[in-house]
mmCIF file of C-alpha atoms and ligand atoms in Angstrom:
data_model
loop_
_atom_site.group_PDB
_atom_site.id
_atom_site.type_symbol
_atom_site.label_atom_id
_atom_site.label_comp_id
_atom_site.label_asym_id
_atom_site.label_seq_id
_atom_site.Cartn_x
_atom_site.Cartn_y
_atom_site.Cartn_z
ATOM 1 C CA UNK A 282 -27.355 5.455 8.794
ATOM 2 C CA UNK A 283 -26.239 8.111 6.301
ATOM 3 C CA UNK A 284 -23.317 7.041 4.100
ATOM 4 C CA UNK A 285 -20.253 9.117 4.699
ATOM 5 C CA UNK A 286 -19.207 11.649 2.083
ATOM 6 C CA UNK A 287 -15.688 10.912 0.760
ATOM 7 C CA UNK A 288 -13.689 13.532 -1.069
ATOM 8 C CA UNK A 289 -11.531 12.046 -3.856
ATOM 9 C CA UNK A 290 -8.540 14.039 -5.031
ATOM 10 C CA UNK A 291 -8.090 13.958 -8.795
ATOM 11 C CA UNK A 292 -5.429 14.235 -11.498
ATOM 12 C CA UNK A 293 -5.017 17.200 -13.788
ATOM 13 C CA UNK A 294 -3.704 17.258 -17.367
ATOM 14 C CA UNK A 295 -0.235 18.760 -17.589
ATOM 15 C CA UNK A 296 -1.666 22.053 -18.905
ATOM 16 C CA UNK A 297 -4.036 22.152 -15.848
ATOM 17 C CA UNK A 298 -7.185 22.417 -18.046
ATOM 18 C CA UNK A 299 -8.955 19.273 -17.076
ATOM 19 C CA UNK A 300 -9.699 17.359 -13.783
ATOM 20 C CA UNK A 301 -9.972 13.539 -14.026
ATOM 21 C CA UNK A 302 -9.885 10.287 -12.054
ATOM 22 C CA UNK A 303 -10.442 6.608 -12.787
ATOM 23 C CA UNK A 304 -13.643 4.777 -12.538
ATOM 24 C CA UNK A 305 -11.839 2.315 -10.294
ATOM 25 C CA UNK A 306 -11.232 4.985 -7.680
ATOM 26 C CA UNK A 307 -14.845 6.022 -7.684
ATOM 27 C CA UNK A 308 -16.072 2.344 -7.531
ATOM 28 C CA UNK A 309 -13.749 1.541 -4.634
ATOM 29 C CA UNK A 310 -15.491 4.135 -2.476
ATOM 30 C CA UNK A 311 -19.020 3.142 -3.664
ATOM 31 C CA UNK A 312 -18.460 -0.529 -3.124
ATOM 32 C CA UNK A 313 -17.105 0.023 0.341
ATOM 33 C CA UNK A 314 -20.211 2.008 1.301
ATOM 34 C CA UNK A 315 -19.253 5.684 0.876
ATOM 35 C CA UNK A 316 -20.562 8.497 -1.378
ATOM 36 C CA UNK A 317 -17.703 9.722 -3.525
ATOM 37 C CA UNK A 318 -17.234 13.448 -4.345
ATOM 38 C CA UNK A 319 -14.576 14.436 -6.904
ATOM 39 C CA UNK A 320 -12.682 17.399 -5.522
ATOM 40 C CA UNK A 321 -11.532 20.440 -7.618
ATOM 41 C CA UNK A 322 -8.045 21.732 -7.015
ATOM 42 C CA UNK A 323 -9.040 24.871 -5.232
ATOM 43 C CA UNK A 324 -6.553 27.555 -4.474
ATOM 44 C CA UNK A 325 -7.350 29.481 -1.180
ATOM 45 C CA UNK A 326 -6.951 28.072 2.216
ATOM 46 C CA UNK A 327 -10.432 29.250 3.150
ATOM 47 C CA UNK A 328 -12.230 27.661 0.234
ATOM 48 C CA UNK A 329 -10.405 24.469 0.861
ATOM 49 C CA UNK A 330 -11.297 24.629 4.569
ATOM 50 C CA UNK A 331 -14.956 25.044 3.722
ATOM 51 C CA UNK A 332 -14.777 22.099 1.361
ATOM 52 C CA UNK A 333 -13.000 19.866 4.000
ATOM 53 C CA UNK A 334 -15.557 20.804 6.569
ATOM 54 C CA UNK A 335 -18.286 19.237 4.455
ATOM 55 C CA UNK A 336 -16.494 15.869 3.999
ATOM 56 C CA UNK A 337 -16.326 12.847 6.271
ATOM 57 C CA UNK A 338 -13.213 11.323 4.827
ATOM 58 C CA UNK A 339 -10.456 12.118 2.295
ATOM 59 C CA UNK A 340 -9.130 9.697 -0.348
ATOM 60 C CA UNK A 341 -5.925 10.908 -2.107
ATOM 61 C CA UNK A 342 -5.335 9.022 -5.322
ATOM 62 C CA UNK A 343 -2.343 8.255 -7.522
ATOM 63 C CA UNK A 344 -1.051 10.437 -10.292
ATOM 64 C CA UNK A 345 1.946 12.579 -11.319
ATOM 65 C CA UNK A 346 5.160 13.268 -9.394
ATOM 66 C CA UNK A 347 5.223 15.683 -6.501
ATOM 67 C CA UNK A 348 7.276 18.807 -6.799
ATOM 68 C CA UNK A 349 10.468 18.145 -4.670
ATOM 69 C CA UNK A 350 10.581 21.951 -3.723
ATOM 70 C CA UNK A 351 7.762 21.004 -1.294
ATOM 71 C CA UNK A 352 10.352 19.025 0.697
ATOM 72 C CA UNK A 353 13.253 21.335 0.098
ATOM 73 C CA UNK A 354 14.922 19.827 -3.004
ATOM 74 C CA UNK A 355 15.534 20.915 -6.509
ATOM 75 C CA UNK A 356 14.418 18.527 -9.342
ATOM 76 C CA UNK A 357 16.803 15.811 -10.411
ATOM 77 C CA UNK A 358 16.929 14.751 -14.060
ATOM 78 C CA UNK A 359 14.585 11.749 -13.667
ATOM 79 C CA UNK A 360 11.727 13.746 -12.050
ATOM 80 C CA UNK A 361 8.566 13.383 -14.051
ATOM 81 C CA UNK A 362 5.663 15.757 -14.718
ATOM 82 C CA UNK A 363 4.491 17.877 -11.728
ATOM 83 C CA UNK A 364 1.227 19.719 -11.506
ATOM 84 C CA UNK A 365 1.458 22.717 -9.151
ATOM 85 C CA UNK A 366 -2.367 23.266 -8.758
ATOM 86 C CA UNK A 367 -2.902 19.667 -7.550
ATOM 87 C CA UNK A 368 0.193 19.678 -5.325
ATOM 88 C CA UNK A 369 -1.014 22.887 -3.623
ATOM 89 C CA UNK A 370 -4.628 21.723 -3.085
ATOM 90 C CA UNK A 371 -3.661 18.223 -1.811
ATOM 91 C CA UNK A 372 -0.957 19.538 0.513
ATOM 92 C CA UNK A 373 -3.478 22.047 2.043
ATOM 93 C CA UNK A 374 -6.450 19.692 2.416
ATOM 94 C CA UNK A 375 -4.414 16.847 3.879
ATOM 95 C CA UNK A 376 -3.006 19.120 6.529
ATOM 96 C CA UNK A 377 -6.526 20.318 7.323
ATOM 97 C CA UNK A 378 -7.855 16.776 7.534
ATOM 98 C CA UNK A 379 -5.124 15.634 9.877
ATOM 99 C CA UNK A 380 -5.431 18.639 12.121
ATOM 100 C CA UNK A 381 -9.244 17.846 12.387
ATOM 101 C CA UNK A 382 -8.408 14.127 13.053
ATOM 102 C CA UNK A 383 -10.647 13.181 10.126
ATOM 103 C CA UNK A 384 -9.945 9.770 8.388
ATOM 104 C CA UNK A 385 -7.464 9.844 5.480
ATOM 105 C CA UNK A 386 -6.516 7.198 2.961
ATOM 106 C CA UNK A 387 -3.788 7.831 0.368
ATOM 107 C CA UNK A 388 -2.631 5.484 -2.392
ATOM 108 C CA UNK A 389 0.545 5.849 -4.388
ATOM 109 C CA UNK A 390 1.038 9.608 -4.881
ATOM 110 C CA UNK A 391 -1.595 10.000 -2.172
ATOM 111 C CA UNK A 392 0.645 8.256 0.362
ATOM 112 C CA UNK A 393 3.666 10.214 -0.764
ATOM 113 C CA UNK A 394 1.720 13.489 -0.428
ATOM 114 C CA UNK A 395 0.733 12.404 3.156
ATOM 115 C CA UNK A 396 4.319 12.026 3.890
ATOM 116 C CA UNK A 397 5.316 15.371 2.466
ATOM 117 C CA UNK A 398 2.425 17.049 4.293
ATOM 118 C CA UNK A 399 3.619 15.705 7.603
ATOM 119 C CA UNK A 400 7.327 16.740 7.128
ATOM 120 C CA UNK A 401 8.702 13.601 5.491
ATOM 121 C CA UNK A 402 10.468 13.518 2.114
ATOM 122 C CA UNK A 403 10.662 11.332 -1.007
ATOM 123 C CA UNK A 404 12.996 9.650 -3.470
ATOM 124 C CA UNK A 405 12.353 11.740 -6.597
ATOM 125 C CA UNK A 406 13.340 8.624 -8.584
ATOM 126 C CA UNK A 407 14.088 5.419 -6.619
ATOM 127 C CA UNK A 408 16.149 3.858 -9.406
ATOM 128 C CA UNK A 409 18.649 6.665 -9.738
ATOM 129 C CA UNK A 410 18.839 7.557 -6.062
ATOM 130 C CA UNK A 411 19.211 4.145 -4.431
ATOM 131 C CA UNK A 412 22.609 2.568 -4.287
ATOM 132 C CA UNK A 413 21.360 -0.985 -4.342
ATOM 133 C CA UNK A 414 19.471 -2.826 -7.081
ATOM 134 C CA UNK A 415 15.739 -2.666 -6.624
ATOM 135 C CA UNK A 416 12.725 -4.693 -7.711
ATOM 136 C CA UNK A 417 10.671 -3.544 -10.731
ATOM 137 C CA UNK A 418 8.284 -1.141 -9.227
ATOM 138 C CA UNK A 419 6.774 -0.002 -12.513
ATOM 139 C CA UNK A 420 5.210 -3.265 -13.613
ATOM 140 C CA UNK A 421 4.479 -3.883 -17.213
ATOM 141 C CA UNK A 422 1.589 -6.227 -16.463
ATOM 142 C CA UNK A 423 -2.010 -5.176 -15.936
ATOM 143 C CA UNK A 424 -2.508 -3.634 -12.418
ATOM 144 C CA UNK A 425 -5.155 -6.204 -11.521
ATOM 145 C CA UNK A 426 -2.167 -8.638 -11.100
ATOM 146 C CA UNK A 427 0.199 -8.451 -8.228
ATOM 147 C CA UNK A 428 3.874 -7.895 -8.972
ATOM 148 C CA UNK A 429 5.914 -7.882 -5.718
ATOM 149 C CA UNK A 430 5.405 -8.860 -2.060
ATOM 150 C CA UNK A 431 4.948 -6.544 0.906
ATOM 151 C CA UNK A 432 5.840 -7.492 4.424
ATOM 152 C CA UNK A 433 3.354 -5.986 6.930
ATOM 153 C CA UNK A 434 4.355 -5.263 10.564
ATOM 154 C CA UNK A 435 2.060 -6.916 12.999
ATOM 155 C CA UNK A 436 1.637 -3.945 15.305
ATOM 156 C CA UNK A 437 -0.065 -1.849 12.634
ATOM 157 C CA UNK A 438 -3.387 -0.593 11.408
ATOM 158 C CA UNK A 439 -2.719 -2.247 8.029
ATOM 159 C CA UNK A 440 -2.180 -5.594 9.681
ATOM 160 C CA UNK A 441 -5.439 -5.260 11.549
ATOM 161 C CA UNK A 442 -7.247 -4.587 8.309
ATOM 162 C CA UNK A 443 -5.481 -7.242 6.145
ATOM 163 C CA UNK A 444 -4.841 -9.892 8.781
ATOM 164 C CA UNK A 445 -1.692 -11.191 7.008
ATOM 165 C CA UNK A 446 2.011 -10.348 7.388
ATOM 166 C CA UNK A 447 2.777 -10.792 3.620
ATOM 167 C CA UNK A 448 0.748 -9.986 0.650
ATOM 168 C CA UNK A 449 1.223 -9.660 -3.071
ATOM 169 C CA UNK A 450 0.561 -6.175 -4.445
ATOM 170 C CA UNK A 451 0.769 -4.363 -7.745
ATOM 171 C CA UNK A 452 3.350 -1.590 -8.318
ATOM 172 C CA UNK A 453 3.401 1.509 -10.454
ATOM 173 C CA UNK A 454 5.666 4.096 -9.049
ATOM 174 C CA UNK A 455 9.194 5.465 -9.492
ATOM 175 C CA UNK A 456 9.070 7.714 -6.414
ATOM 176 C CA UNK A 457 8.703 6.541 -2.878
ATOM 177 C CA UNK A 458 8.776 7.765 0.743
ATOM 178 C CA UNK A 459 12.355 8.298 2.103
ATOM 179 C CA UNK A 460 12.269 9.802 5.610
ATOM 180 C CA UNK A 461 9.019 9.581 7.605
ATOM 181 C CA UNK A 462 7.870 12.052 10.232
ATOM 182 C CA UNK A 463 8.302 10.953 13.908
ATOM 183 C CA UNK A 464 4.466 10.806 14.285
ATOM 184 C CA UNK A 465 4.289 8.203 11.540
ATOM 185 C CA UNK A 466 5.522 4.668 11.139
ATOM 186 C CA UNK A 467 6.334 2.350 8.326
ATOM 187 C CA UNK A 468 3.937 -0.557 8.332
ATOM 188 C CA UNK A 469 4.772 -2.241 4.999
ATOM 189 C CA UNK A 470 7.973 -2.782 3.019
ATOM 190 C CA UNK A 471 9.010 -4.537 -0.167
ATOM 191 C CA UNK A 472 11.884 -7.089 0.017
ATOM 192 C CA UNK A 473 14.296 -4.393 -1.409
ATOM 193 C CA UNK A 474 13.463 -2.092 1.480
ATOM 194 C CA UNK A 475 11.182 0.254 -0.459
ATOM 195 C CA UNK A 476 8.424 1.676 1.877
ATOM 196 C CA UNK A 477 5.021 0.460 0.757
ATOM 197 C CA UNK A 478 2.834 1.752 3.578
ATOM 198 C CA UNK A 479 2.940 4.327 6.286
ATOM 199 C CA UNK A 480 0.458 5.261 8.987
ATOM 200 C CA UNK A 481 0.002 7.829 11.788
ATOM 201 C CA UNK A 482 0.833 6.833 15.307
ATOM 202 C CA UNK A 483 -1.613 9.412 16.766
ATOM 203 C CA UNK A 484 -4.571 9.432 14.322
ATOM 204 C CA UNK A 485 -7.254 6.732 14.321
ATOM 205 C CA UNK A 486 -7.041 6.363 10.587
ATOM 206 C CA UNK A 487 -4.387 8.108 8.496
ATOM 207 C CA UNK A 488 -3.071 5.432 6.203
ATOM 208 C CA UNK A 489 -0.851 5.558 3.061
ATOM 209 C CA UNK A 490 -0.383 2.695 0.663
ATOM 210 C CA UNK A 491 2.210 2.684 -2.141
ATOM 211 C CA UNK A 492 0.323 0.241 -4.352
ATOM 212 C CA UNK A 493 -3.057 0.550 -6.183
ATOM 213 C CA UNK A 494 -5.697 -1.412 -4.233
ATOM 214 C CA UNK A 495 -8.411 0.216 -6.385
ATOM 215 C CA UNK A 496 -7.086 -1.859 -9.353
ATOM 216 C CA UNK A 497 -7.247 -5.155 -7.461
ATOM 217 C CA UNK A 498 -10.765 -5.162 -6.178
ATOM 218 C CA UNK A 499 -11.752 -8.078 -8.386
ATOM 219 C CA UNK A 500 -8.524 -10.012 -8.225
ATOM 220 C CA UNK A 501 -7.303 -10.462 -4.680
ATOM 221 C CA UNK A 502 -10.139 -12.224 -2.805
ATOM 222 C CA UNK A 503 -11.375 -9.107 -1.213
ATOM 223 C CA UNK A 504 -8.214 -7.940 0.539
ATOM 224 C CA UNK A 505 -8.089 -4.627 -1.241
ATOM 225 C CA UNK A 506 -11.780 -3.998 -0.664
ATOM 226 C CA UNK A 507 -11.145 -4.494 3.064
ATOM 227 C CA UNK A 508 -8.840 -1.432 3.050
ATOM 228 C CA UNK A 509 -11.639 0.756 1.608
ATOM 229 C CA UNK A 510 -14.285 -0.788 3.966
ATOM 230 C CA UNK A 511 -12.263 -0.130 7.117
ATOM 231 C CA UNK A 512 -11.633 3.397 5.839
ATOM 232 C CA UNK A 513 -15.331 4.024 5.302
ATOM 233 C CA UNK A 514 -16.080 2.440 8.703
ATOM 234 C CA UNK A 515 -13.622 4.937 10.347
ATOM 235 C CA UNK A 516 -15.361 7.789 8.474
ATOM 236 C CA UNK A 517 -18.859 6.612 9.771
ATOM 237 C CA UNK A 518 -17.518 6.508 13.308
ATOM 238 C CA UNK A 519 -16.011 9.976 12.920
ATOM 239 C CA UNK A 520 -19.098 11.440 11.403
ATOM 240 C CA UNK A 521 -21.362 10.274 14.175
HETATM 241 MN MN1 LIG B 664 6.193 -1.146 -5.271
#
């Protein structure tokens, strides 16, 4: 059977002059059985539509902060770098994918963008916008090591994939999902209440994960690889 073609969204330098992504993101797709294609941050809806029609799955990766204007807020002091070309492209292609019912996997910023694209919103900076004390979500250890636990709801796609109700994950984010669209549900949470995964109630596979499974492929006994394998499996089913 033909391997599914998986579009990978990529970062841009702050001056928007270069596209780039990590080797880990590429290898995660390759090892799970997909053919990765790095996506340029195109501008027009029609170009993006033609691109999304050629792909079997979309993998939105981590990166810079998301412009809060996209969910109706002005920037607070602790907002980091935002990259308008990437924001625009990702928002557009995620909406197209969801309307086609094609499989989507988002990690870190990719999950946050999924939430914004479906009408949810974010904490621009969890530490300055939360009343209570939070865990350290920007770990100072290498990302191949876990940092905090995530509790996974049993009635979820994520639980079906992982087969456990509690796992240790890495953490490198200062933004997070706040309100979720009605058509989505929270399937994973940290012990401080921070949302660590969301998924669609109506799509077969539209999953967002706040941690970086691509950085744990060698260090968590295959749990992270399972996420990519199930994603690729969904892409195969959809492509045929
Ligand atoms: Mn975290």
